[in-house]
Amino acid sequence: MCKINFDFLISHAKVYGFIFPSSEIYGGLNAVYDYGPHGVELKNNIKKFWWKSMTQLHENIIGLDSSIIMHSDVWHASGHVDKFNELLIDNKDSKKRYRPEILIQEYVEKNFLNNPKKKEEILSRLFQSLQNQNLGELKILIDELCICDPIFKTKNWTEIRHFNMMYKIKNEKDLYLRPETAQGIFSNFHNILKSTRIKIPFGIAQIGKSFRNEIFARKFIFRMREFEQMEMQYFILPEEEIKWYEYWRKNRLKWHLELNLENKQSYKLCDHDHLAHYENVGSDIEFHFPFGFKEIEGIHSRRDFDLKNHEFFSKKKLRIFESKRNYIPYVIETSLGLDRLFLAIFSSSLKKEKLKNGKIRVVLKFPYYLSPIQAAIFPLVRKDGLPEIAKKIFYDLKIHHRLVYDEKESIGKLYRRQDAIGTPFCFTVDYDTIKTDTVTMRNRDSMKQKRIYIKEISNIIEQETGLKKIFKKLSYFI
Ligand code: GAP
């Protein structure tokens, strides 16, 4: 196995139609990306997998699709107008913006590798300043350490200030693009209670776009300005907060492990020591991306923070009334970044393998059920009636499965192309097909081939690449 570097990964994603830089013909746009023909299939499969895991496997979790633009009071009630801020520092020469805590962290990582005591001392000062929101002390740290602009190498810094990360809609007083999908769930809490017969504990799941004006947007699709979240808010009795928080922490980690990316060591559960404005306790599931361990999903106890504030701002009752009790439920939230999960799956699946003949093959070893294309159908040669048989198989089966038909190159090149986009199976029609009604079936990972009957193809695709197998496993721990 040969090592893959991050630039190669980005280039592979573009060349094979997974991810394109947005507006590329106009020079691109920082931290915004488009999903190409294979990218959108993979993304839709991930969404379907998460959605069904949440709503189909849990009978008490239901779905919602709320709007991106909401009443401005939603964001006052949720605390995002006042508190959804990052710290910001500008370099007056390069005119670039940075997050001061990241400048300090990166400086310390680079310069005090062999001096753990000094590193510890600076990180502890950084932590204290962040905890106390002491912006003056943060600036002193930057000056003391003589931290320069990474590009211009000058120390001509502005003061540090707060910067709200929501995108305001121009010409619309006080309207924003949503920075999290969760508020659509809280503001529909009453409608959902009234329109269903769901009882506590229950969850509401949603997949949708969120927008954040990220100052420090980089690392490909890891941190974007427009991204998608897959969130679930679980409404519970207040006295059961810790029980359900622990349940969802474990349940979500198990779900990630079942994806079987790399190995168990690729995941970490980390408790938050810096809490978001809405959470009482929280943790992150971190994944080992090509640039190190980083957050992929957050699990937060939001208690009654959101519903209580929406009650206050809307003057509507957002409560549960049951057996002489009247209360605002607590909420445990699971919040997964769809694009980050995409990157985790893509980066851990992309392999360069040295073959016996010394050549290198590039292969995307996606979990079968997530692959953009489930199977490819080829004729061995473009003559003697083989394309006609292969096309018939393709037309008969394409209503059931995500398939491609290809005959444009030699069989070896057709296999390599399917490897590079992660297709688990290739079925080839050859001269024996005419006599025996069989085709060769080639497996992406082992590259081994065997003969099967044409009538078996559909079942094999369904069994090997459908969601049934993985759902059977998942349903054991739900
Ligand atoms: N509702 C809670 C919430 O939004 P968060 O930790 O800010 O919590 C949840 O975000 C998840 O959304 C993160 O774990 C990450 O996967 C994803 N996410 C957040 N900001 C992102 C960005 N700028 N680009 C891509 N994904 C992002």
Coordinates of C-alpha atoms and ligand atoms in Angstrom, one line a residue:
M1 CA 0.0 0.0 0.0
C2 CA 1.4 3.4 -0.9
K3 CA 0.7 6.6 1.1
I4 CA -1.8 9.0 -0.1
N5 CA -1.2 12.7 0.4
F6 CA -3.9 15.3 0.8
D7 CA -3.3 17.1 -2.5
F8 CA -3.6 13.8 -4.3
L9 CA -6.9 13.2 -2.6
I10 CA -8.3 16.6 -3.6
S11 CA -7.2 16.1 -7.2
H12 CA -8.7 12.6 -7.3
A13 CA -12.0 14.0 -6.0
K14 CA -12.0 16.5 -8.8
V15 CA -10.8 14.3 -11.7
Y16 CA -13.3 11.6 -10.9
G17 CA -16.3 13.9 -10.5
F18 CA -16.7 13.8 -6.7
I19 CA -16.0 17.4 -5.6
F20 CA -15.3 20.6 -7.6
P21 CA -14.3 24.0 -6.3
S22 CA -17.4 26.3 -6.5
S23 CA -17.5 28.8 -9.4
E24 CA -14.2 27.6 -10.6
I25 CA -14.5 29.3 -14.1
Y26 CA -14.6 32.6 -12.2
G27 CA -11.5 31.8 -10.1
G28 CA -13.3 29.8 -7.4
L29 CA -14.7 30.9 -4.0
N30 CA -13.0 30.3 -0.7
A31 CA -14.4 27.4 1.4
V32 CA -17.3 26.6 -0.9
Y33 CA -17.5 23.4 -2.9
D34 CA -19.8 21.6 -5.4
Y35 CA -20.5 17.9 -5.4
G36 CA -20.0 16.3 -8.9
P37 CA -21.9 13.4 -10.5
H38 CA -20.3 10.7 -8.3
G39 CA -20.0 13.0 -5.3
V40 CA -23.8 13.7 -5.2
E41 CA -24.5 9.9 -5.4
L42 CA -22.2 9.2 -2.5
K43 CA -23.6 12.1 -0.5
N44 CA -27.2 11.0 -1.1
N45 CA -26.3 7.4 0.0
I46 CA -24.7 8.7 3.2
K47 CA -27.8 10.8 3.8
K48 CA -30.1 7.9 3.2
F49 CA -28.0 5.7 5.5
W50 CA -28.1 8.2 8.4
W51 CA -31.8 9.1 7.8
K52 CA -32.9 5.5 7.8
S53 CA -30.7 4.6 10.8
M54 CA -32.4 7.4 12.7
T55 CA -36.0 7.3 11.6
Q56 CA -36.6 3.7 10.4
L57 CA -34.6 1.9 13.1
H58 CA -35.9 4.1 16.0
E59 CA -39.7 4.0 16.1
N60 CA -39.8 7.1 18.3
I61 CA -37.7 9.3 16.0
I62 CA -39.5 11.3 13.3
G63 CA -38.4 13.6 10.6
L64 CA -38.7 17.3 9.6
D65 CA -37.5 19.5 6.8
S66 CA -37.6 23.1 8.0
S67 CA -36.7 26.3 6.1
I68 CA -33.3 27.9 6.0
I69 CA -34.6 31.4 6.5
M70 CA -36.5 31.9 9.8
H71 CA -38.1 34.7 11.8
S72 CA -35.4 37.0 13.2
D73 CA -36.6 36.3 16.8
V74 CA -35.5 32.7 16.4
W75 CA -31.9 33.8 16.5
H76 CA -32.4 36.2 19.4
A77 CA -34.1 33.5 21.4
S78 CA -31.4 30.9 20.5
G79 CA -28.6 33.2 21.6
H80 CA -26.9 33.2 18.2
V81 CA -27.3 37.0 17.6
D82 CA -25.4 37.7 20.9
K83 CA -23.2 34.7 21.4
F84 CA -22.4 32.9 18.2
N85 CA -19.1 34.7 17.9
E86 CA -15.5 33.8 17.1
L87 CA -12.5 35.8 18.0
L88 CA -10.8 37.7 15.2
I89 CA -7.5 39.5 14.5
D90 CA -6.4 41.2 11.3
N91 CA -3.0 41.7 9.9
K92 CA -2.9 45.2 8.6
D93 CA -0.2 44.4 6.0
S94 CA -1.6 41.2 4.5
K95 CA -5.2 42.3 5.1
K96 CA -5.8 38.6 6.2
R97 CA -8.1 37.6 9.0
Y98 CA -7.1 35.0 11.6
R99 CA -8.5 33.3 14.7
P100 CA -6.0 34.4 17.4
E101 CA -6.3 31.1 19.4
I102 CA -5.5 29.1 16.3
L103 CA -2.5 31.3 15.6
I104 CA -1.2 30.7 19.1
Q105 CA -1.9 26.9 19.0
E106 CA -0.2 26.5 15.7
Y107 CA 2.8 28.5 16.8
V108 CA 3.1 26.5 20.0
E109 CA 2.8 23.1 18.2
K110 CA 5.5 24.2 15.7
N111 CA 8.0 25.9 18.1
F112 CA 7.8 24.1 21.4
L113 CA 7.7 20.5 20.3
N114 CA 10.7 19.7 22.4
N115 CA 9.7 21.9 25.3
P116 CA 6.5 20.4 26.7
K117 CA 6.7 22.5 29.9
K118 CA 6.7 25.8 28.0
K119 CA 4.0 24.4 25.7
E120 CA 1.9 23.5 28.6
E121 CA 2.4 26.9 30.2
I122 CA 1.3 28.8 27.1
L123 CA -1.6 26.6 26.4
S124 CA -2.8 27.0 29.9
R125 CA -2.6 30.8 29.6
L126 CA -4.5 30.6 26.3
F127 CA -7.2 28.4 27.9
Q128 CA -7.5 30.8 30.9
S129 CA -7.9 33.8 28.5
L130 CA -10.5 32.1 26.4
Q131 CA -12.4 31.0 29.5
N132 CA -12.4 34.6 30.9
Q133 CA -12.9 36.1 27.5
N134 CA -9.8 38.2 28.2
L135 CA -9.0 39.5 24.8
G136 CA -6.2 41.8 26.1
E137 CA -4.3 38.9 27.6
L138 CA -4.7 37.0 24.3
K139 CA -3.1 39.9 22.4
I140 CA -0.3 40.1 24.9
L141 CA 0.4 36.4 24.2
I142 CA 0.6 37.0 20.5
D143 CA 3.0 40.0 21.0
E144 CA 5.1 38.1 23.6
L145 CA 5.6 35.1 21.3
C146 CA 6.3 37.5 18.4
I147 CA 3.8 35.6 16.2
C148 CA 4.0 36.8 12.6
D149 CA 1.4 36.8 9.8
P150 CA 2.0 33.3 8.1
I151 CA 2.1 34.9 4.6
F152 CA 3.5 38.4 5.1
K153 CA 5.7 37.6 8.1
T154 CA 4.9 40.9 9.8
K155 CA 3.6 41.6 13.3
N156 CA 1.4 44.5 12.4
W157 CA -1.8 43.2 14.1
T158 CA -5.1 44.9 15.0
E159 CA -6.7 44.4 18.4
I160 CA -8.6 41.2 18.9
R161 CA -12.4 41.5 18.6
H162 CA -15.6 39.4 18.5
F163 CA -17.1 38.5 15.1
N164 CA -20.6 37.1 14.6
M165 CA -20.6 34.0 12.4
M166 CA -24.1 34.3 11.0
Y167 CA -24.7 35.4 7.4
K168 CA -27.1 38.4 7.3
I169 CA -29.4 38.6 4.3
K170 CA -28.8 41.9 2.5
N171 CA -31.8 44.3 2.4
E172 CA -33.8 42.1 4.8
K173 CA -33.8 43.6 8.3
D174 CA -32.5 41.2 10.8
L175 CA -32.9 38.0 8.7
Y176 CA -30.1 35.4 8.6
L177 CA -29.2 32.2 6.9
R178 CA -29.4 29.5 9.6
P179 CA -26.1 28.5 11.2
E180 CA -27.6 25.2 12.6
T181 CA -30.6 23.2 11.6
A182 CA -31.7 22.6 15.2
Q183 CA -33.7 25.8 15.6
G184 CA -36.2 24.6 12.9
I185 CA -36.9 21.7 15.2
F186 CA -37.3 23.7 18.3
S187 CA -39.6 26.2 16.6
N188 CA -41.8 23.4 15.3
F189 CA -41.9 21.5 18.6
H190 CA -45.5 22.6 19.2
N191 CA -46.7 21.7 15.7
I192 CA -45.0 18.2 16.0
L193 CA -46.6 17.5 19.3
K194 CA -50.0 18.5 18.0
S195 CA -49.8 16.7 14.7
T196 CA -48.5 13.4 15.9
R197 CA -49.2 11.2 18.9
I198 CA -45.5 11.0 19.9
K199 CA -44.7 10.7 23.6
I200 CA -41.6 11.6 25.6
P201 CA -38.9 10.4 25.1
F202 CA -38.9 11.1 21.3
G203 CA -36.5 12.5 18.7
I204 CA -36.8 14.8 15.7
A205 CA -34.3 14.3 12.9
Q206 CA -33.4 16.7 10.1
I207 CA -30.9 17.0 7.3
G208 CA -30.2 20.4 5.8
K209 CA -27.9 23.2 4.8
S210 CA -26.3 25.5 7.4
F211 CA -24.2 28.6 6.8
R212 CA -21.4 30.1 8.8
N213 CA -19.0 32.9 8.0
E214 CA -15.9 30.9 8.9
I215 CA -12.8 33.0 9.1
F216 CA -10.5 30.0 9.3
A217 CA -12.0 28.0 6.5
R218 CA -9.6 25.5 4.9
K219 CA -8.8 21.8 4.7
F220 CA -11.0 21.2 1.7
I221 CA -14.6 20.3 2.7
F222 CA -13.8 20.0 6.4
R223 CA -14.7 23.6 7.2
M224 CA -16.9 25.3 4.7
R225 CA -19.1 28.4 4.7
E226 CA -22.1 26.4 3.3
F227 CA -22.4 22.9 4.6
E228 CA -24.9 20.2 5.5
Q229 CA -25.8 19.0 9.0
M230 CA -27.6 15.8 10.0
E231 CA -29.1 16.6 13.4
M232 CA -31.4 14.9 15.8
Q233 CA -32.9 16.5 18.9
Y234 CA -34.1 14.0 21.5
F235 CA -36.7 15.3 24.0
I236 CA -36.6 13.7 27.4
L237 CA -37.7 14.1 31.0
P238 CA -35.4 16.5 32.8
E239 CA -34.4 14.0 35.4
E240 CA -33.2 11.6 32.7
E241 CA -30.6 14.0 31.2
I242 CA -27.4 12.1 32.1
K243 CA -28.9 8.7 31.2
W244 CA -29.8 9.8 27.6
Y245 CA -26.7 11.8 27.2
E246 CA -24.6 8.7 27.9
Y247 CA -26.9 6.6 25.7
W248 CA -26.5 8.9 22.7
R249 CA -22.7 9.3 23.1
K250 CA -22.3 5.5 23.0
N251 CA -24.9 4.9 20.4
R252 CA -23.4 7.4 18.0
L253 CA -19.9 6.1 18.4
K254 CA -21.1 2.6 17.7
W255 CA -22.8 3.8 14.6
H256 CA -19.6 5.3 13.3
L257 CA -17.6 2.2 14.2
E258 CA -20.1 0.1 12.2
L259 CA -19.2 2.0 9.1
N260 CA -15.9 0.1 9.5
L261 CA -13.6 2.9 8.2
E262 CA -10.0 2.2 8.9
N263 CA -10.1 0.8 12.5
K264 CA -11.3 1.5 16.0
Q265 CA -8.2 3.7 16.7
S266 CA -9.5 6.2 14.0
Y267 CA -12.1 7.5 16.5
K268 CA -11.9 9.3 19.8
L269 CA -14.7 10.5 22.2
C270 CA -13.6 13.8 23.7
D271 CA -15.5 15.8 26.4
H272 CA -15.9 19.5 25.7
D273 CA -13.9 21.7 28.1
H274 CA -15.1 24.8 26.2
L275 CA -18.9 24.7 26.2
A276 CA -21.1 26.3 23.5
H277 CA -23.5 28.9 24.8
Y278 CA -26.5 26.5 24.6
E279 CA -25.0 23.3 26.2
N280 CA -24.7 22.1 29.7
V281 CA -22.4 19.1 28.9
G282 CA -21.1 18.0 25.6
S283 CA -18.6 15.8 23.7
D284 CA -17.2 15.3 20.2
I285 CA -16.6 12.2 18.2
E286 CA -13.3 12.9 16.5
F287 CA -12.1 11.1 13.4
H288 CA -8.5 10.7 12.3
F289 CA -8.6 12.8 9.1
P290 CA -5.5 13.0 6.9
F291 CA -4.6 16.2 8.9
G292 CA -5.1 14.7 12.3
F293 CA -7.9 14.0 14.8
K294 CA -10.8 16.5 14.3
E295 CA -14.5 16.7 15.3
I296 CA -16.9 14.9 13.1
E297 CA -20.0 14.9 15.3
G298 CA -21.1 16.7 18.5
I299 CA -23.3 15.3 21.2
H300 CA -24.7 18.0 23.5
S301 CA -27.1 18.2 26.4
R302 CA -29.0 21.5 25.6
R303 CA -31.3 21.0 28.6
D304 CA -34.3 23.3 28.2
F305 CA -32.1 26.2 27.0
D306 CA -33.8 26.5 23.6
L307 CA -37.4 25.7 24.4
K308 CA -37.4 28.0 27.4
N309 CA -36.0 30.9 25.4
H310 CA -38.5 30.3 22.5
E311 CA -41.3 30.3 25.1
F312 CA -40.1 33.7 26.4
F313 CA -39.7 35.3 23.0
S314 CA -42.8 33.8 21.3
K315 CA -45.1 33.9 24.3
K316 CA -46.3 30.4 23.3
K317 CA -46.3 27.4 25.6
L318 CA -43.7 24.9 24.5
R319 CA -44.4 22.3 27.2
I320 CA -45.5 18.8 27.8
F321 CA -48.7 18.4 29.8
E322 CA -49.1 14.8 31.1
S323 CA -50.4 13.1 34.2
K324 CA -50.7 16.3 36.3
R325 CA -47.2 17.4 35.3
N326 CA -46.4 20.4 33.1
Y327 CA -42.8 20.8 32.1
I328 CA -40.3 21.9 29.4
P329 CA -38.5 18.8 28.3
Y330 CA -34.7 18.6 28.2
V331 CA -32.9 17.9 24.9
I332 CA -30.0 15.8 23.9
E333 CA -28.7 16.7 20.5
T334 CA -26.6 14.6 18.1
S335 CA -25.1 16.8 15.3
L336 CA -23.2 15.3 12.5
G337 CA -21.6 17.2 9.6
L338 CA -22.5 15.5 6.4
D339 CA -19.5 16.9 4.5
R340 CA -17.2 15.9 7.3
L341 CA -18.6 12.3 7.2
F342 CA -18.2 12.4 3.4
L343 CA -14.5 13.4 3.8
A344 CA -14.0 10.7 6.5
I345 CA -15.4 8.1 4.1
F346 CA -13.6 9.4 1.1
S347 CA -10.2 9.8 2.8
S348 CA -10.2 6.4 4.5
S349 CA -11.4 4.6 1.4
L350 CA -8.9 6.0 -1.1
K351 CA -6.0 3.6 -1.5
K352 CA -3.0 3.3 -3.8
E353 CA -2.0 -0.3 -4.2
K354 CA 1.1 -1.8 -5.8
L355 CA 0.1 -4.7 -8.0
K356 CA 2.1 -7.9 -8.7
N357 CA 3.1 -6.5 -12.1
G358 CA 4.6 -3.5 -10.4
K359 CA 1.9 -1.1 -11.5
I360 CA -0.1 1.1 -9.1
R361 CA -3.9 0.9 -8.9
V362 CA -5.9 3.7 -7.3
V363 CA -9.1 2.4 -5.7
L364 CA -11.9 3.8 -3.6
K365 CA -12.8 1.1 -1.1
F366 CA -16.1 2.6 0.0
P367 CA -18.4 0.4 2.2
Y368 CA -20.4 -1.3 -0.6
Y369 CA -23.8 0.1 0.4
L370 CA -22.5 3.7 0.0
S371 CA -20.8 3.3 -3.4
P372 CA -22.0 5.8 -6.0
I373 CA -22.5 3.0 -8.5
Q374 CA -23.3 -0.5 -7.3
A375 CA -22.2 -2.4 -10.4
A376 CA -20.9 -1.9 -13.9
I377 CA -21.8 -4.1 -16.9
F378 CA -19.3 -4.5 -19.8
P379 CA -19.0 -6.5 -23.0
L380 CA -15.6 -8.0 -23.3
V381 CA -15.3 -6.7 -26.9
R382 CA -17.5 -4.5 -29.1
K383 CA -18.5 -7.1 -31.6
D384 CA -20.1 -10.6 -32.1
G385 CA -23.3 -9.7 -30.3
L386 CA -21.7 -9.2 -26.9
P387 CA -22.7 -5.5 -26.5
E388 CA -26.3 -6.4 -27.2
I389 CA -26.3 -9.0 -24.4
A390 CA -24.6 -6.7 -22.0
K391 CA -27.0 -3.8 -22.8
K392 CA -30.0 -6.1 -22.3
I393 CA -28.7 -7.0 -18.8
F394 CA -28.1 -3.3 -18.1
Y395 CA -31.6 -2.2 -19.2
D396 CA -33.3 -5.1 -17.3
L397 CA -31.6 -4.3 -14.1
K398 CA -31.1 -0.5 -14.1
I399 CA -34.6 0.0 -12.6
H400 CA -33.5 -1.9 -9.5
H401 CA -29.9 -0.8 -9.0
R402 CA -27.5 2.1 -9.6
L403 CA -25.6 0.7 -12.6
V404 CA -23.4 1.9 -15.5
Y405 CA -22.9 0.3 -18.9
D406 CA -19.5 1.0 -20.5
E407 CA -17.7 -0.3 -23.6
K408 CA -15.5 2.6 -24.5
E409 CA -12.1 1.1 -23.6
S410 CA -10.3 -2.2 -23.1
I411 CA -11.5 -4.3 -20.3
G412 CA -8.4 -3.6 -18.1
K413 CA -9.0 0.1 -18.4
L414 CA -12.7 -0.2 -17.7
Y415 CA -11.9 -2.1 -14.5
R416 CA -9.4 0.6 -13.4
R417 CA -11.9 3.4 -13.9
Q418 CA -14.6 1.6 -11.8
D419 CA -11.9 1.0 -9.1
A420 CA -11.1 4.7 -9.1
I421 CA -14.8 5.6 -8.4
G422 CA -15.4 2.8 -6.0
T423 CA -17.7 0.4 -7.8
P424 CA -17.8 -2.9 -5.9
F425 CA -18.7 -5.2 -8.7
C426 CA -18.1 -5.5 -12.5
F427 CA -20.0 -8.0 -14.6
T428 CA -18.5 -8.8 -18.0
V429 CA -20.2 -10.5 -20.9
D430 CA -17.8 -12.7 -22.9
Y431 CA -18.0 -15.5 -25.5
D432 CA -19.0 -18.1 -22.9
T433 CA -22.0 -16.0 -22.1
I434 CA -23.5 -16.9 -25.4
K435 CA -23.3 -20.7 -24.6
T436 CA -23.9 -20.8 -20.9
D437 CA -25.9 -17.7 -19.9
T438 CA -23.1 -16.8 -17.4
V439 CA -20.9 -13.7 -16.9
T440 CA -17.7 -13.0 -15.0
M441 CA -18.2 -11.2 -11.7
R442 CA -15.1 -9.2 -10.6
N443 CA -14.8 -7.9 -7.0
R444 CA -13.2 -4.4 -6.5
D445 CA -11.3 -5.2 -3.4
S446 CA -9.9 -8.7 -4.1
M447 CA -9.9 -8.2 -7.9
K448 CA -10.9 -11.9 -8.1
Q449 CA -13.3 -13.1 -10.7
K450 CA -15.8 -15.9 -10.8
R451 CA -18.6 -17.0 -13.1
I452 CA -22.2 -16.6 -12.2
Y453 CA -25.5 -17.0 -14.0
I454 CA -27.1 -13.8 -15.5
K455 CA -30.2 -14.6 -13.4
E456 CA -28.1 -14.3 -10.2
I457 CA -26.8 -10.8 -10.8
S458 CA -29.7 -8.8 -9.4
N459 CA -29.8 -10.8 -6.1
I460 CA -26.1 -10.5 -5.6
I461 CA -26.1 -6.8 -6.1
E462 CA -29.0 -6.4 -3.7
Q463 CA -27.5 -8.7 -1.0
E464 CA -24.0 -7.3 -1.2
T465 CA -24.6 -3.6 -1.7
G466 CA -28.0 -3.0 -0.2
L467 CA -28.6 -1.5 3.3
K468 CA -30.2 -4.7 4.7
K469 CA -27.0 -6.3 5.9
I470 CA -25.7 -3.2 7.8
F471 CA -29.2 -2.4 9.2
K472 CA -29.4 -6.0 10.7
K473 CA -26.2 -5.3 12.6
L474 CA -27.3 -1.8 13.7
S475 CA -30.7 -2.9 14.9
Y476 CA -28.9 -5.1 17.5
F477 CA -27.7 -2.1 19.5
I478 CA -30.8 0.1 19.1
Ligands
GAP1 N1 -26.6 22.2 16.5 C1 -25.3 22.1 17.1 C2 -24.2 22.4 16.2 O1 -24.4 23.0 15.2 P1 -21.6 22.3 16.0 O2 -20.6 21.6 16.8 O3 -21.4 23.8 15.8 O4 -23.0 22.1 16.7 C3 -22.1 20.3 14.5 O5 -21.7 21.6 14.6 C4 -21.4 19.6 13.4 O6 -21.5 20.3 12.2 C5 -19.9 19.5 13.6 O7 -19.5 18.4 14.4 C6 -19.4 19.4 12.2 O8 -19.4 18.0 11.8 C7 -20.4 20.2 11.4 N2 -19.8 21.5 11.0 C8 -19.8 22.6 11.8 N3 -19.3 23.7 11.2 C9 -18.9 23.2 10.0 C10 -18.3 23.8 8.8 N4 -18.0 25.1 8.8 N5 -18.1 23.1 7.7 C11 -18.5 21.8 7.7 N6 -19.1 21.1 8.7 C12 -19.3 21.9 9.9

